């Protein structure tokens, strides 16, 4: 008796780099500024309007009228303006339901420049070369983008497998397009791989309970023992970054208080941002490759439930009660932020579910101090950052401290101390707005 494989709808995104001319860059920049201004005008209108008159129809008419009367707002496509209204209303719903803070004003310098293309039919995606594709951007025209993944376009597209929309996003390396893809795929079979506990660290990024570990392939510290905040850059890039930082500090010294940043200084800042963005892309690429390998190898993945915002709080204290070892704590905070543990767990979450596995979280309390061999917590067992020697006279077990913590993480899961599964087959999603049974 043959059984049909269960198929499910999957939505995911794919980001690609755009190849734009200078004229196209100016057009998309103008659209992004108009989108930000539309959000701010809509926010002002919403806050000034009485609650009884905050209607979707009235907001929509206000946007249409503004695009008719203001020329630089009209450069934004109408569909993109409607997407801003939809996103703004959804932001308030998220606030009312306790999932996010209230939407606020978008500043020019701290806001990511982006333009939404909500209709997939407007894109007209086509592959023209092994490494390049073409996409249509409203009011800009046909634009080339880097083809790094097959998309459901042309003969491969259907009602269930298609590109539903896209979003243009600008970072320090230029403009990118993020496609929204919908596909019907076979539901993953249950992963029968082994169980593994993972301990996240700074010197050893990911230590596994089976003795394996994943590092970046570059030393995490400099010869003098300090953390290397630019470890994702090669020697030439580090030297260039140092020159640019010195140049920026020199040019900044001539700027008077309240004076606008000069173009030369802003150009130097842009060069520094590009190098930082390059390092971030390399770190993200390493995380993608590592988490994919972990999801394919292990059926059950157990991680610590870390409160990262609390871990990276400053130790400066107050004037009355100043903190201690502020410089050392500041360096540790930078190292923790650079490792991006939260992003690693997020990737493991959806990749484990995609491959039929499960990801669980356990409490991080005591995992670094408990002996994974005898189960006792003896003072002084962790001699330094990398060495764990159990001081229990009946044990004396020694190993790498990160490996010991990973074994404890897996032990907590096996003993039934795991929290709600973060992802995988065991997760049961409930309808939004419906409270769990324990809270009814």
Tab-separated table of N, CA, C and O in Angstrom, residues 126-248:
chain	number	residue	atom	x	y	z
A	126	UNK	N	13.154	37.228	-14.518
A	126	UNK	CA	13.610	36.375	-15.612
A	126	UNK	C	15.102	36.135	-15.464
A	126	UNK	O	15.865	37.048	-15.136
A	127	UNK	N	15.493	34.891	-15.702
A	127	UNK	CA	16.916	34.559	-15.650
A	127	UNK	C	17.513	34.731	-17.043
A	127	UNK	O	17.035	34.147	-18.018
A	128	UNK	N	18.574	35.509	-17.138
A	128	UNK	CA	19.178	35.817	-18.432
A	128	UNK	C	20.585	35.259	-18.568
A	128	UNK	O	21.145	35.251	-19.664
A	129	UNK	N	21.173	34.832	-17.456
A	129	UNK	CA	22.549	34.364	-17.490
A	129	UNK	C	22.741	33.400	-16.336
A	129	UNK	O	21.882	33.273	-15.447
A	130	UNK	N	23.851	32.695	-16.338
A	130	UNK	CA	24.111	31.752	-15.264
A	130	UNK	C	24.177	32.439	-13.908
A	130	UNK	O	23.743	31.880	-12.894
A	131	UNK	N	24.713	33.647	-13.884
A	131	UNK	CA	24.898	34.348	-12.618
A	131	UNK	C	24.031	35.590	-12.482
A	131	UNK	O	24.124	36.278	-11.453
A	132	UNK	N	23.202	35.909	-13.479
A	132	UNK	CA	22.440	37.156	-13.414
A	132	UNK	C	20.995	36.929	-13.823
A	132	UNK	O	20.691	36.055	-14.630
A	133	UNK	N	20.118	37.718	-13.229
A	133	UNK	CA	18.711	37.730	-13.587
A	133	UNK	C	18.246	39.165	-13.768
A	133	UNK	O	18.958	40.118	-13.426
A	134	UNK	N	17.030	39.320	-14.283
A	134	UNK	CA	16.447	40.644	-14.505
A	134	UNK	C	15.129	40.737	-13.754
A	134	UNK	O	14.356	39.776	-13.700
A	135	UNK	N	14.887	41.903	-13.175
A	135	UNK	CA	13.658	42.148	-12.448
A	135	UNK	C	13.173	43.543	-12.782
A	135	UNK	O	13.977	44.455	-13.029
A	136	UNK	N	11.861	43.704	-12.806
A	136	UNK	CA	11.269	45.003	-13.099
A	136	UNK	C	10.912	45.700	-11.796
A	136	UNK	O	10.200	45.148	-10.950
A	137	UNK	N	11.423	46.912	-11.612
A	137	UNK	CA	11.130	47.723	-10.434
A	137	UNK	C	10.237	48.880	-10.878
A	137	UNK	O	10.602	49.620	-11.799
A	138	UNK	N	9.054	49.041	-10.284
A	138	UNK	CA	8.147	50.108	-10.709
A	138	UNK	C	8.806	51.489	-10.675
A	138	UNK	O	9.503	51.846	-9.720
A	139	UNK	N	8.609	52.246	-11.750
A	139	UNK	CA	9.122	53.606	-11.940
A	139	UNK	C	10.649	53.666	-12.023
A	139	UNK	O	11.228	54.744	-11.955
A	140	UNK	N	11.300	52.503	-12.148
A	140	UNK	CA	12.749	52.463	-12.331
A	140	UNK	C	13.104	51.729	-13.614
A	140	UNK	O	13.945	52.173	-14.387
A	141	UNK	N	12.436	50.613	-13.873
A	141	UNK	CA	12.695	49.848	-15.088
A	141	UNK	C	13.340	48.507	-14.783
A	141	UNK	O	13.340	48.017	-13.654
A	142	UNK	N	13.910	47.905	-15.839
A	142	UNK	CA	14.547	46.603	-15.714
A	142	UNK	C	15.911	46.762	-15.056
A	142	UNK	O	16.716	47.624	-15.425
A	143	UNK	N	16.161	45.887	-14.069
A	143	UNK	CA	17.387	45.963	-13.272
A	143	UNK	C	17.976	44.568	-13.166
A	143	UNK	O	17.249	43.578	-13.017
A	144	UNK	N	19.298	44.490	-13.244
A	144	UNK	CA	19.970	43.207	-13.074
A	144	UNK	C	20.177	42.901	-11.594
A	144	UNK	O	20.412	43.801	-10.797
A	145	UNK	N	20.095	41.626	-11.237
A	145	UNK	CA	20.411	41.194	-9.881
A	145	UNK	C	21.199	39.896	-9.945
A	145	UNK	O	21.120	39.132	-10.923
A	146	UNK	N	21.952	39.640	-8.897
A	146	UNK	CA	22.811	38.461	-8.833
A	146	UNK	C	21.960	37.220	-8.593
A	146	UNK	O	21.220	37.124	-7.615
A	147	UNK	N	22.043	36.242	-9.506
A	147	UNK	CA	21.242	35.017	-9.427
A	147	UNK	C	22.041	33.969	-8.659
A	147	UNK	O	22.972	33.366	-9.166
A	148	UNK	N	21.673	33.752	-7.397
A	148	UNK	CA	22.361	32.774	-6.550
A	148	UNK	C	21.457	31.638	-6.115
A	148	UNK	O	21.923	30.710	-5.444
A	149	UNK	N	20.186	31.678	-6.475
A	149	UNK	CA	19.257	30.621	-6.106
A	149	UNK	C	18.124	30.587	-7.107
A	149	UNK	O	17.638	31.629	-7.564
A	150	UNK	N	17.692	29.376	-7.482
A	150	UNK	CA	16.604	29.228	-8.431
A	150	UNK	C	15.298	29.714	-7.815
A	150	UNK	O	14.939	29.336	-6.688
A	151	UNK	N	14.573	30.535	-8.560
A	151	UNK	CA	13.297	31.075	-8.120
A	151	UNK	C	12.181	30.507	-8.984
A	151	UNK	O	12.390	30.195	-10.169
A	152	UNK	N	10.967	30.348	-8.434
A	152	UNK	CA	9.837	29.837	-9.221
A	152	UNK	C	9.310	30.892	-10.180
A	152	UNK	O	8.318	31.581	-9.908
A	153	UNK	N	9.966	31.025	-11.314
A	153	UNK	CA	9.586	32.010	-12.329
A	153	UNK	C	9.478	31.295	-13.668
A	153	UNK	O	10.005	30.188	-13.860
A	154	UNK	N	8.797	31.932	-14.609
A	154	UNK	CA	8.665	31.365	-15.938
A	154	UNK	C	7.842	30.087	-15.934
A	154	UNK	O	6.740	30.014	-15.373
A	155	UNK	N	8.383	29.028	-16.549
A	155	UNK	CA	7.678	27.750	-16.626
A	155	UNK	C	7.571	27.062	-15.269
A	155	UNK	O	6.701	26.209	-15.072
A	156	UNK	N	8.451	27.419	-14.343
A	156	UNK	CA	8.427	26.799	-13.013
A	156	UNK	C	7.433	27.455	-12.066
A	156	UNK	O	7.248	26.970	-10.950
A	157	UNK	N	6.804	28.542	-12.492
A	157	UNK	CA	5.863	29.256	-11.630
A	157	UNK	C	4.461	28.694	-11.805
A	157	UNK	O	4.078	28.217	-12.875
A	158	UNK	N	3.685	28.733	-10.731
A	158	UNK	CA	2.292	28.303	-10.747
A	158	UNK	C	1.561	29.073	-9.658
A	158	UNK	O	2.126	29.951	-8.998
A	159	UNK	N	0.283	28.711	-9.461
A	159	UNK	CA	-0.488	29.402	-8.430
A	159	UNK	C	0.049	29.133	-7.034
A	159	UNK	O	-0.091	29.967	-6.133
A	160	UNK	N	0.674	27.972	-6.841
A	160	UNK	CA	1.201	27.606	-5.521
A	160	UNK	C	2.690	27.886	-5.391
A	160	UNK	O	3.189	28.026	-4.273
A	161	UNK	N	3.416	27.913	-6.496
A	161	UNK	CA	4.852	28.175	-6.483
A	161	UNK	C	5.126	29.449	-7.269
A	161	UNK	O	5.109	29.441	-8.507
A	162	UNK	N	5.382	30.518	-6.557
A	162	UNK	CA	5.553	31.803	-7.239
A	162	UNK	C	6.229	32.804	-6.300
A	162	UNK	O	6.347	32.569	-5.086
A	163	UNK	N	6.640	33.904	-6.898
A	163	UNK	CA	7.168	35.038	-6.145
A	163	UNK	C	6.006	35.973	-5.853
A	163	UNK	O	5.384	36.508	-6.773
A	164	UNK	N	5.708	36.165	-4.576
A	164	UNK	CA	4.537	36.951	-4.187
A	164	UNK	C	4.831	38.434	-4.020
A	164	UNK	O	3.905	39.236	-3.919
A	165	UNK	N	6.081	38.817	-3.975
A	165	UNK	CA	6.435	40.221	-3.800
A	165	UNK	C	7.910	40.358	-3.500
A	165	UNK	O	8.675	39.390	-3.541
A	166	UNK	N	8.329	41.569	-3.200
A	166	UNK	CA	9.744	41.815	-2.914
A	166	UNK	C	9.867	43.098	-2.105
A	166	UNK	O	8.894	43.859	-1.941
A	167	UNK	N	11.055	43.318	-1.624
A	167	UNK	CA	11.360	44.528	-0.871
A	167	UNK	C	12.779	44.957	-1.191
A	167	UNK	O	13.708	44.148	-1.136
A	168	UNK	N	12.957	46.214	-1.515
A	168	UNK	CA	14.268	46.777	-1.784
A	168	UNK	C	14.843	47.316	-0.480
A	168	UNK	O	14.190	48.085	0.227
A	169	UNK	N	16.054	46.899	-0.149
A	169	UNK	CA	16.687	47.286	1.106
A	169	UNK	C	18.100	47.769	0.800
A	169	UNK	O	18.825	47.151	0.008
A	170	UNK	N	18.497	48.864	1.443
A	170	UNK	CA	19.827	49.420	1.236
A	170	UNK	C	20.653	49.287	2.500
A	170	UNK	O	20.187	49.563	3.604
A	171	UNK	N	21.881	48.813	2.327
A	171	UNK	CA	22.831	48.767	3.431
A	171	UNK	C	24.124	49.424	2.981
A	171	UNK	O	24.163	50.094	1.940
A	172	UNK	N	25.198	49.232	3.745
A	172	UNK	CA	26.458	49.884	3.422
A	172	UNK	C	27.062	49.385	2.125
A	172	UNK	O	27.905	50.064	1.529
A	173	UNK	N	26.669	48.207	1.659
A	173	UNK	CA	27.204	47.649	0.424
A	173	UNK	C	26.339	47.955	-0.793
A	173	UNK	O	26.649	47.500	-1.892
A	174	UNK	N	25.253	48.668	-0.621
A	174	UNK	CA	24.410	49.041	-1.755
A	174	UNK	C	22.995	48.506	-1.611
A	174	UNK	O	22.568	48.048	-0.545
A	175	UNK	N	22.260	48.540	-2.719
A	175	UNK	CA	20.872	48.115	-2.737
A	175	UNK	C	20.781	46.608	-2.983
A	175	UNK	O	21.503	46.053	-3.798
A	176	UNK	N	19.853	45.965	-2.260
A	176	UNK	CA	19.560	44.549	-2.425
A	176	UNK	C	18.051	44.381	-2.587
A	176	UNK	O	17.272	45.259	-2.202
A	177	UNK	N	17.658	43.270	-3.158
A	177	UNK	CA	16.242	42.945	-3.297
A	177	UNK	C	15.971	41.647	-2.557
A	177	UNK	O	16.703	40.670	-2.692
A	178	UNK	N	14.943	41.669	-1.714
A	178	UNK	CA	14.549	40.497	-0.927
A	178	UNK	C	13.227	39.980	-1.494
A	178	UNK	O	12.178	40.626	-1.326
A	179	UNK	N	13.274	38.843	-2.182
A	179	UNK	CA	12.079	38.250	-2.764
A	179	UNK	C	11.286	37.506	-1.697
A	179	UNK	O	11.855	36.824	-0.837
A	180	UNK	N	9.969	37.604	-1.782
A	180	UNK	CA	9.072	36.789	-0.963
A	180	UNK	C	8.553	35.641	-1.822
A	180	UNK	O	7.862	35.874	-2.818
A	181	UNK	N	8.887	34.430	-1.435
A	181	UNK	CA	8.611	33.251	-2.247
A	181	UNK	C	7.621	32.352	-1.520
A	181	UNK	O	7.731	32.140	-0.302
A	182	UNK	N	6.678	31.826	-2.272
A	182	UNK	CA	5.721	30.840	-1.759
A	182	UNK	C	5.888	29.559	-2.561
A	182	UNK	O	5.912	29.580	-3.789
A	183	UNK	N	6.003	28.434	-1.869
A	183	UNK	CA	6.237	27.159	-2.533
A	183	UNK	C	5.510	26.052	-1.793
A	183	UNK	O	5.303	26.122	-0.568
A	184	UNK	N	5.106	25.028	-2.537
A	184	UNK	CA	4.502	23.823	-1.979
A	184	UNK	C	5.563	22.729	-1.979
A	184	UNK	O	6.061	22.339	-3.038
A	185	UNK	N	5.929	22.270	-0.801
A	185	UNK	CA	6.977	21.275	-0.668
A	185	UNK	C	6.493	20.111	0.184
A	185	UNK	O	5.535	20.237	0.960
A	186	UNK	N	7.169	18.989	0.027
A	186	UNK	CA	6.831	17.817	0.837
A	186	UNK	C	7.214	18.059	2.286
A	186	UNK	O	8.284	18.599	2.575
A	187	UNK	N	6.326	17.679	3.192
A	187	UNK	CA	6.615	17.854	4.614
A	187	UNK	C	7.814	16.993	5.003
A	187	UNK	O	7.936	15.848	4.566
A	188	UNK	N	8.737	17.519	5.786
A	188	UNK	CA	9.933	16.741	6.129
A	188	UNK	C	9.599	15.527	6.989
A	188	UNK	O	8.712	15.583	7.853
A	189	UNK	N	10.296	14.429	6.725
A	189	UNK	CA	10.159	13.244	7.558
A	189	UNK	C	10.877	13.455	8.886
A	189	UNK	O	11.754	14.302	9.015
A	190	UNK	N	10.498	12.664	9.859
A	190	UNK	CA	11.111	12.809	11.176
A	190	UNK	C	12.593	12.490	11.104
A	190	UNK	O	13.002	11.455	10.569
A	191	UNK	N	13.399	13.402	11.646
A	191	UNK	CA	14.851	13.237	11.632
A	191	UNK	C	15.238	12.217	12.698
A	191	UNK	O	14.900	12.355	13.874
A	192	UNK	N	15.952	11.184	12.279
A	192	UNK	CA	16.351	10.110	13.204
A	192	UNK	C	17.794	10.258	13.658
A	192	UNK	O	18.386	9.292	14.147
A	193	UNK	N	18.359	11.430	13.512
A	193	UNK	CA	19.739	11.652	13.904
A	193	UNK	C	19.910	11.685	15.407
A	193	UNK	O	18.939	11.674	16.183
A	194	UNK	N	21.131	11.772	15.901
A	194	UNK	CA	21.397	11.762	17.341
A	194	UNK	C	21.011	13.083	18.003
A	194	UNK	O	20.702	14.078	17.349
A	195	UNK	N	21.048	13.072	19.331
A	195	UNK	CA	20.801	14.267	20.127
A	195	UNK	C	22.127	14.961	20.422
A	195	UNK	O	23.157	14.310	20.568
A	196	UNK	N	22.074	16.275	20.537
A	196	UNK	CA	23.294	17.035	20.804
A	196	UNK	C	22.947	18.271	21.616
A	196	UNK	O	21.883	18.870	21.441
A	197	UNK	N	23.825	18.584	22.559
A	197	UNK	CA	23.717	19.833	23.302
A	197	UNK	C	24.782	20.804	22.822
A	197	UNK	O	25.902	20.406	22.484
A	198	UNK	N	24.449	22.079	22.783
A	198	UNK	CA	25.342	23.108	22.241
A	198	UNK	C	25.554	24.184	23.295
A	198	UNK	O	24.595	24.685	23.893
A	199	UNK	N	26.820	24.517	23.508
A	199	UNK	CA	27.182	25.628	24.390
A	199	UNK	C	27.818	26.719	23.542
A	199	UNK	O	28.798	26.479	22.830
A	200	UNK	N	27.240	27.910	23.604
A	200	UNK	CA	27.750	29.052	22.839
A	200	UNK	C	28.762	29.805	23.674
A	200	UNK	O	28.542	30.062	24.860
A	201	UNK	N	29.889	30.155	23.047
A	201	UNK	CA	30.940	30.873	23.743
A	201	UNK	C	31.582	31.920	22.875
A	201	UNK	O	31.145	32.175	21.741
A	202	UNK	N	32.633	32.526	23.402
A	202	UNK	CA	33.362	33.572	22.685
A	202	UNK	C	34.609	33.001	22.025
A	202	UNK	O	34.826	33.161	20.820
A	203	UNK	N	35.454	32.317	22.799
A	203	UNK	CA	36.655	31.710	22.224
A	203	UNK	C	36.305	30.520	21.339
A	203	UNK	O	36.866	30.343	20.262
A	204	UNK	N	35.385	29.668	21.804
A	204	UNK	CA	34.863	28.556	21.002
A	204	UNK	C	33.414	28.898	20.689
A	204	UNK	O	32.552	28.811	21.567
A	205	UNK	N	33.110	29.305	19.467
A	205	UNK	CA	31.748	29.779	19.167
A	205	UNK	C	30.664	28.762	19.491
A	205	UNK	O	29.689	29.086	20.151
A	206	UNK	N	30.840	27.497	19.045
A	206	UNK	CA	29.845	26.462	19.277
A	206	UNK	C	30.567	25.191	19.707
A	206	UNK	O	31.316	24.603	18.913
A	207	UNK	N	30.361	24.768	20.951
A	207	UNK	CA	30.925	23.523	21.459
A	207	UNK	C	29.795	22.512	21.599
A	207	UNK	O	28.741	22.818	22.169
A	208	UNK	N	30.007	21.291	21.088
A	208	UNK	CA	28.980	20.260	21.087
A	208	UNK	C	29.243	19.244	22.186
A	208	UNK	O	30.379	19.042	22.623
A	209	UNK	N	28.183	18.588	22.600
A	209	UNK	CA	28.293	17.614	23.685
A	209	UNK	C	29.008	16.341	23.249
A	209	UNK	O	29.465	15.573	24.101
A	210	UNK	N	29.100	16.059	21.958
A	210	UNK	CA	29.789	14.859	21.492
A	210	UNK	C	31.283	15.085	21.283
A	210	UNK	O	31.972	14.216	20.733
A	211	UNK	N	31.799	16.226	21.689
A	211	UNK	CA	33.229	16.502	21.589
A	211	UNK	C	33.617	17.341	20.400
A	211	UNK	O	34.764	17.831	20.341
A	212	UNK	N	32.738	17.527	19.443
A	212	UNK	CA	33.047	18.369	18.287
A	212	UNK	C	32.852	19.842	18.648
A	212	UNK	O	32.212	20.183	19.641
A	213	UNK	N	33.404	20.689	17.809
A	213	UNK	CA	33.223	22.124	17.992
A	213	UNK	C	33.359	22.800	16.640
A	213	UNK	O	33.941	22.253	15.697
A	214	UNK	N	32.803	23.990	16.559
A	214	UNK	CA	32.844	24.792	15.335
A	214	UNK	C	33.469	26.139	15.678
A	214	UNK	O	33.003	26.846	16.582
A	215	UNK	N	34.531	26.484	14.965
A	215	UNK	CA	35.160	27.789	15.149
A	215	UNK	C	35.181	28.522	13.812
A	215	UNK	O	34.800	27.991	12.778
A	216	UNK	N	35.666	29.747	13.855
A	216	UNK	CA	35.645	30.600	12.664
A	216	UNK	C	36.835	30.371	11.733
A	216	UNK	O	36.875	30.959	10.655
A	217	UNK	N	37.789	29.582	12.153
A	217	UNK	CA	38.982	29.398	11.340
A	217	UNK	C	39.980	30.521	11.482
A	217	UNK	O	40.950	30.580	10.733
A	218	UNK	N	39.762	31.420	12.424
A	218	UNK	CA	40.703	32.522	12.674
A	218	UNK	C	40.785	32.729	14.181
A	218	UNK	O	39.805	32.506	14.906
A	219	UNK	N	41.936	33.120	14.701
A	219	UNK	CA	42.089	33.271	16.155
A	219	UNK	C	41.168	34.355	16.690
A	219	UNK	O	41.085	35.455	16.127
A	220	UNK	N	40.463	34.076	17.807
A	220	UNK	CA	39.545	35.082	18.352
A	220	UNK	C	40.239	36.214	19.087
A	220	UNK	O	39.603	37.234	19.374
A	221	UNK	N	41.542	36.051	19.386
A	221	UNK	CA	42.238	37.075	20.154
A	221	UNK	C	43.532	37.490	19.457
A	221	UNK	O	44.111	36.724	18.688
A	222	UNK	N	43.960	38.687	19.757
A	222	UNK	CA	45.207	39.216	19.223
A	222	UNK	C	46.387	38.672	20.023
A	222	UNK	O	46.207	38.089	21.102
A	223	UNK	N	47.616	38.843	19.527
A	223	UNK	CA	48.781	38.345	20.282
A	223	UNK	C	48.889	38.898	21.697
A	223	UNK	O	49.435	38.229	22.582
A	224	UNK	N	48.377	40.105	21.950
A	224	UNK	CA	48.459	40.665	23.297
A	224	UNK	C	47.366	40.161	24.227
A	224	UNK	O	47.291	40.566	25.392
A	225	UNK	N	46.474	39.275	23.719
A	225	UNK	CA	45.439	38.684	24.552
A	225	UNK	C	44.094	39.362	24.476
A	225	UNK	O	43.109	38.829	24.992
A	226	UNK	N	44.000	40.522	23.834
A	226	UNK	CA	42.725	41.216	23.717
A	226	UNK	C	41.893	40.600	22.594
A	226	UNK	O	42.423	39.984	21.660
A	227	UNK	N	40.577	40.772	22.692
A	227	UNK	CA	39.678	40.222	21.686
A	227	UNK	C	39.848	40.955	20.360
A	227	UNK	O	40.022	42.183	20.327
A	228	UNK	N	39.810	40.201	19.287
A	228	UNK	CA	39.937	40.770	17.944
A	228	UNK	C	38.547	41.074	17.412
A	228	UNK	O	37.811	40.179	17.003
A	229	UNK	N	38.173	42.348	17.423
A	229	UNK	CA	36.840	42.734	16.969
A	229	UNK	C	36.728	42.729	15.450
A	229	UNK	O	35.622	42.835	14.915
A	230	UNK	N	37.868	42.620	14.750
A	230	UNK	CA	37.864	42.619	13.276
A	230	UNK	C	38.407	41.300	12.741
A	230	UNK	O	39.125	41.263	11.744
A	231	UNK	N	38.060	40.194	13.399
A	231	UNK	CA	38.622	38.910	12.998
A	231	UNK	C	38.094	38.421	11.659
A	231	UNK	O	38.693	37.530	11.045
A	232	UNK	N	36.998	38.983	11.174
A	232	UNK	CA	36.458	38.565	9.881
A	232	UNK	C	37.119	39.301	8.723
A	232	UNK	O	36.783	39.054	7.566
A	233	UNK	N	38.049	40.204	8.994
A	233	UNK	CA	38.773	40.929	7.957
A	233	UNK	C	40.185	40.398	7.863
A	233	UNK	O	40.789	39.997	8.868
A	234	UNK	N	40.740	40.411	6.643
A	234	UNK	CA	42.126	39.984	6.479
A	234	UNK	C	43.073	41.112	6.878
A	234	UNK	O	42.652	42.205	7.273
A	235	UNK	N	44.364	40.854	6.779
A	235	UNK	CA	45.352	41.824	7.255
A	235	UNK	C	45.291	43.131	6.474
A	235	UNK	O	45.396	44.227	7.058
A	236	UNK	N	45.131	43.054	5.154
A	236	UNK	CA	45.043	44.282	4.359
A	236	UNK	C	43.799	45.096	4.714
A	236	UNK	O	43.855	46.335	4.800
A	237	UNK	N	42.682	44.411	4.918
A	237	UNK	CA	41.447	45.107	5.266
A	237	UNK	C	41.544	45.721	6.670
A	237	UNK	O	41.011	46.805	6.909
A	238	UNK	N	42.222	45.033	7.584
A	238	UNK	CA	42.413	45.604	8.922
A	238	UNK	C	43.271	46.861	8.863
A	238	UNK	O	42.990	47.853	9.548
A	239	UNK	N	44.325	46.830	8.037
A	239	UNK	CA	45.177	48.010	7.904
A	239	UNK	C	44.405	49.171	7.279
A	239	UNK	O	44.535	50.333	7.703
A	240	UNK	N	43.577	48.861	6.288
A	240	UNK	CA	42.774	49.912	5.665
A	240	UNK	C	41.763	50.474	6.655
A	240	UNK	O	41.550	51.702	6.701
A	241	UNK	N	41.152	49.602	7.449
A	241	UNK	CA	40.188	50.078	8.435
A	241	UNK	C	40.853	50.977	9.466
A	241	UNK	O	40.282	52.005	9.870
A	242	UNK	N	42.057	50.628	9.881
A	242	UNK	CA	42.783	51.462	10.846
A	242	UNK	C	43.091	52.837	10.259
A	242	UNK	O	42.937	53.865	10.934
A	243	UNK	N	43.517	52.870	8.996
A	243	UNK	CA	43.791	54.163	8.347
A	243	UNK	C	42.527	55.016	8.261
A	243	UNK	O	42.559	56.233	8.504
A	244	UNK	N	41.410	54.383	7.912
A	244	UNK	CA	40.168	55.134	7.775
A	244	UNK	C	39.692	55.671	9.130
A	244	UNK	O	39.192	56.805	9.209
A	245	UNK	N	39.828	54.864	10.177
A	245	UNK	CA	39.411	55.334	11.500
A	245	UNK	C	40.276	56.493	11.973
A	245	UNK	O	39.771	57.448	12.581
A	246	UNK	N	41.571	56.435	11.704
A	246	UNK	CA	42.440	57.560	12.066
A	246	UNK	C	42.109	58.791	11.244
A	246	UNK	O	42.108	59.921	11.756
A	247	UNK	N	41.821	58.602	9.965
A	247	UNK	CA	41.461	59.727	9.114
A	247	UNK	C	40.154	60.360	9.579
A	247	UNK	O	40.011	61.598	9.608
A	248	UNK	N	39.191	59.516	9.952
A	248	UNK	CA	37.915	60.055	10.425
A	248	UNK	C	38.096	60.832	11.721
A	248	UNK	O	37.495	61.905	11.916
